[in-house]
Amino acid sequence: MDYNNNGPEWREDYRTQPGEQSPYPQQYPPGNSQVVLREVGQQKENKLGITALVLGIITLLFFWAPFISLITGIIGMVIAIIGLVKEDGKAMPIIGMVLSIIGLAITSLMILGYIVQYLYLY
């Protein structure tokens, strides 16, 4: 007696009568079929675009610290321009450049505010 239910009667589809074909497709292709494998091309990583985007975000986050924001903003803009020229993907370098420009503009306003505050206090 087979306690694991591995007998031939358990292998048949229980939803059909003996001799009928199952309405469900077979689990595996028939033995004489050919399986076609295609190469899946990897997408190119846009490393310069990602770097420009990260530097643009850092520029926006650290607008209150002009030294950090000026450095990351200028480097982010340069890398974004290089990414636009050299790489295929254009979205991330453009977004990185826009974020860097916005961050540099806000940083410039902060520097102007520091200067005005310093002049009025002394």
PDB file of C-alpha atoms in Angstrom:
ATOM      1  CA  MET A   1       0.000   0.000   0.000  1.00  0.00           C
ATOM      2  CA  ASP A   2       1.349   3.428  -0.980  1.00  0.00           C
ATOM      3  CA  TYR A   3       0.799   5.912   1.832  1.00  0.00           C
ATOM      4  CA  ASN A   4       2.332   8.832  -0.108  1.00  0.00           C
ATOM      5  CA  ASN A   5      -0.477   8.780  -2.711  1.00  0.00           C
ATOM      6  CA  ASN A   6       2.045   8.269  -5.513  1.00  0.00           C
ATOM      7  CA  GLY A   7       0.101   5.568  -7.333  1.00  0.00           C
ATOM      8  CA  PRO A   8      -0.881   5.947 -10.996  1.00  0.00           C
ATOM      9  CA  GLU A   9      -4.470   6.847 -10.120  1.00  0.00           C
ATOM     10  CA  TRP A  10      -3.288  10.031  -8.378  1.00  0.00           C
ATOM     11  CA  ARG A  11      -1.414  11.258 -11.400  1.00  0.00           C
ATOM     12  CA  GLU A  12      -4.513  11.624 -13.556  1.00  0.00           C
ATOM     13  CA  ASP A  13      -6.440  14.845 -13.489  1.00  0.00           C
ATOM     14  CA  TYR A  14      -9.236  14.348 -10.975  1.00  0.00           C
ATOM     15  CA  ARG A  15     -11.487  16.891 -12.754  1.00  0.00           C
ATOM     16  CA  THR A  16     -11.943  14.768 -15.893  1.00  0.00           C
ATOM     17  CA  GLN A  17     -13.420  11.367 -16.554  1.00  0.00           C
ATOM     18  CA  PRO A  18     -11.054   8.565 -17.536  1.00  0.00           C
ATOM     19  CA  GLY A  19     -10.087   8.921 -21.192  1.00  0.00           C
ATOM     20  CA  GLU A  20     -11.059  12.625 -21.483  1.00  0.00           C
ATOM     21  CA  GLN A  21      -8.507  15.332 -22.151  1.00  0.00           C
ATOM     22  CA  SER A  22      -7.954  17.919 -19.435  1.00  0.00           C
ATOM     23  CA  PRO A  23      -9.205  21.445 -20.272  1.00  0.00           C
ATOM     24  CA  TYR A  24      -6.051  22.851 -18.707  1.00  0.00           C
ATOM     25  CA  PRO A  25      -2.789  23.105 -20.667  1.00  0.00           C
ATOM     26  CA  GLN A  26      -0.022  20.662 -19.968  1.00  0.00           C
ATOM     27  CA  GLN A  27       2.512  21.691 -17.399  1.00  0.00           C
ATOM     28  CA  TYR A  28       5.510  20.919 -19.595  1.00  0.00           C
ATOM     29  CA  PRO A  29       5.903  21.144 -23.387  1.00  0.00           C
ATOM     30  CA  PRO A  30       5.795  17.875 -25.309  1.00  0.00           C
ATOM     31  CA  GLY A  31       9.066  16.028 -25.748  1.00  0.00           C
ATOM     32  CA  ASN A  32       9.520  16.933 -29.412  1.00  0.00           C
ATOM     33  CA  SER A  33       9.045  20.688 -28.992  1.00  0.00           C
ATOM     34  CA  GLN A  34      11.935  23.119 -29.236  1.00  0.00           C
ATOM     35  CA  VAL A  35      12.524  25.706 -26.580  1.00  0.00           C
ATOM     36  CA  VAL A  36      13.812  29.005 -27.910  1.00  0.00           C
ATOM     37  CA  LEU A  37      15.981  30.967 -25.530  1.00  0.00           C
ATOM     38  CA  ARG A  38      16.508  34.640 -26.192  1.00  0.00           C
ATOM     39  CA  GLU A  39      19.196  36.812 -24.773  1.00  0.00           C
ATOM     40  CA  VAL A  40      17.839  39.510 -22.593  1.00  0.00           C
ATOM     41  CA  GLY A  41      19.947  42.613 -23.041  1.00  0.00           C
ATOM     42  CA  GLN A  42      20.850  44.429 -19.895  1.00  0.00           C
ATOM     43  CA  GLN A  43      19.980  48.069 -19.744  1.00  0.00           C
ATOM     44  CA  LYS A  44      22.928  50.382 -19.685  1.00  0.00           C
ATOM     45  CA  GLU A  45      23.399  52.049 -16.371  1.00  0.00           C
ATOM     46  CA  ASN A  46      23.400  55.805 -16.570  1.00  0.00           C
ATOM     47  CA  LYS A  47      26.070  56.320 -13.921  1.00  0.00           C
ATOM     48  CA  LEU A  48      26.761  59.953 -14.707  1.00  0.00           C
ATOM     49  CA  GLY A  49      23.050  60.739 -14.676  1.00  0.00           C
ATOM     50  CA  ILE A  50      22.565  59.022 -11.321  1.00  0.00           C
ATOM     51  CA  THR A  51      25.570  60.879  -9.896  1.00  0.00           C
ATOM     52  CA  ALA A  52      24.248  64.230 -11.148  1.00  0.00           C
ATOM     53  CA  LEU A  53      20.832  63.451  -9.670  1.00  0.00           C
ATOM     54  CA  VAL A  54      22.282  62.542  -6.276  1.00  0.00           C
ATOM     55  CA  LEU A  55      24.473  65.653  -6.219  1.00  0.00           C
ATOM     56  CA  GLY A  56      21.465  67.794  -7.166  1.00  0.00           C
ATOM     57  CA  ILE A  57      19.457  66.327  -4.299  1.00  0.00           C
ATOM     58  CA  ILE A  58      22.352  66.912  -1.879  1.00  0.00           C
ATOM     59  CA  THR A  59      22.592  70.503  -3.130  1.00  0.00           C
ATOM     60  CA  LEU A  60      18.918  71.040  -2.364  1.00  0.00           C
ATOM     61  CA  LEU A  61      19.109  69.377   1.040  1.00  0.00           C
ATOM     62  CA  PHE A  62      22.162  71.341   2.191  1.00  0.00           C
ATOM     63  CA  PHE A  63      21.176  74.777   0.858  1.00  0.00           C
ATOM     64  CA  TRP A  64      21.624  76.187   4.377  1.00  0.00           C
ATOM     65  CA  ALA A  65      25.318  75.170   4.343  1.00  0.00           C
ATOM     66  CA  PRO A  66      26.731  77.226   1.445  1.00  0.00           C
ATOM     67  CA  PHE A  67      30.156  75.583   1.385  1.00  0.00           C
ATOM     68  CA  ILE A  68      28.728  72.077   0.867  1.00  0.00           C
ATOM     69  CA  SER A  69      25.957  73.246  -1.424  1.00  0.00           C
ATOM     70  CA  LEU A  70      28.227  75.270  -3.711  1.00  0.00           C
ATOM     71  CA  ILE A  71      30.656  72.375  -4.169  1.00  0.00           C
ATOM     72  CA  THR A  72      27.987  69.733  -4.794  1.00  0.00           C
ATOM     73  CA  GLY A  73      25.979  72.056  -7.046  1.00  0.00           C
ATOM     74  CA  ILE A  74      28.878  72.963  -9.309  1.00  0.00           C
ATOM     75  CA  ILE A  75      30.143  69.381  -9.505  1.00  0.00           C
ATOM     76  CA  GLY A  76      26.583  68.155 -10.148  1.00  0.00           C
ATOM     77  CA  MET A  77      26.133  70.587 -13.035  1.00  0.00           C
ATOM     78  CA  VAL A  78      29.456  69.585 -14.616  1.00  0.00           C
ATOM     79  CA  ILE A  79      28.666  65.873 -14.312  1.00  0.00           C
ATOM     80  CA  ALA A  80      25.165  66.452 -15.696  1.00  0.00           C
ATOM     81  CA  ILE A  81      26.594  68.192 -18.759  1.00  0.00           C
ATOM     82  CA  ILE A  82      29.093  65.370 -19.302  1.00  0.00           C
ATOM     83  CA  GLY A  83      26.257  62.835 -18.871  1.00  0.00           C
ATOM     84  CA  LEU A  84      24.136  64.634 -21.451  1.00  0.00           C
ATOM     85  CA  VAL A  85      26.959  64.548 -23.982  1.00  0.00           C
ATOM     86  CA  LYS A  86      28.285  61.031 -23.411  1.00  0.00           C
ATOM     87  CA  GLU A  87      25.348  58.820 -22.393  1.00  0.00           C
ATOM     88  CA  ASP A  88      22.116  57.790 -24.082  1.00  0.00           C
ATOM     89  CA  GLY A  89      19.666  58.434 -21.252  1.00  0.00           C
ATOM     90  CA  LYS A  90      18.833  62.109 -20.962  1.00  0.00           C
ATOM     91  CA  ALA A  91      16.236  62.278 -18.173  1.00  0.00           C
ATOM     92  CA  MET A  92      18.422  61.820 -15.095  1.00  0.00           C
ATOM     93  CA  PRO A  93      21.180  64.251 -16.130  1.00  0.00           C
ATOM     94  CA  ILE A  94      18.571  66.895 -16.958  1.00  0.00           C
ATOM     95  CA  ILE A  95      16.804  66.416 -13.619  1.00  0.00           C
ATOM     96  CA  GLY A  96      20.168  66.479 -11.831  1.00  0.00           C
ATOM     97  CA  MET A  97      21.117  69.703 -13.586  1.00  0.00           C
ATOM     98  CA  VAL A  98      17.775  71.335 -12.756  1.00  0.00           C
ATOM     99  CA  LEU A  99      18.071  70.321  -9.088  1.00  0.00           C
ATOM    100  CA  SER A 100      21.636  71.637  -8.981  1.00  0.00           C
ATOM    101  CA  ILE A 101      20.597  74.952 -10.508  1.00  0.00           C
ATOM    102  CA  ILE A 102      17.688  75.321  -8.090  1.00  0.00           C
ATOM    103  CA  GLY A 103      19.939  74.389  -5.161  1.00  0.00           C
ATOM    104  CA  LEU A 104      22.588  76.898  -6.277  1.00  0.00           C
ATOM    105  CA  ALA A 105      19.943  79.630  -6.626  1.00  0.00           C
ATOM    106  CA  ILE A 106      18.639  78.982  -3.116  1.00  0.00           C
ATOM    107  CA  THR A 107      22.210  78.849  -1.810  1.00  0.00           C
ATOM    108  CA  SER A 108      22.941  82.188  -3.488  1.00  0.00           C
ATOM    109  CA  LEU A 109      19.917  83.677  -1.733  1.00  0.00           C
ATOM    110  CA  MET A 110      21.170  82.257   1.560  1.00  0.00           C
ATOM    111  CA  ILE A 111      24.625  83.783   1.006  1.00  0.00           C
ATOM    112  CA  LEU A 112      22.995  87.099   0.130  1.00  0.00           C
ATOM    113  CA  GLY A 113      20.946  86.836   3.321  1.00  0.00           C
ATOM    114  CA  TYR A 114      24.087  86.164   5.378  1.00  0.00           C
ATOM    115  CA  ILE A 115      25.781  89.221   3.826  1.00  0.00           C
ATOM    116  CA  VAL A 116      22.773  91.482   4.450  1.00  0.00           C
ATOM    117  CA  GLN A 117      22.470  90.231   8.009  1.00  0.00           C
ATOM    118  CA  TYR A 118      26.171  90.842   8.613  1.00  0.00           C
ATOM    119  CA  LEU A 119      25.974  94.387   7.191  1.00  0.00           C
ATOM    120  CA  TYR A 120      22.963  95.347   9.304  1.00  0.00           C
ATOM    121  CA  LEU A 121      24.415  93.944  12.511  1.00  0.00           C
ATOM    122  CA  TYR A 122      27.693  95.840  12.246  1.00  0.00           C
TER     123      TYR A 122
END
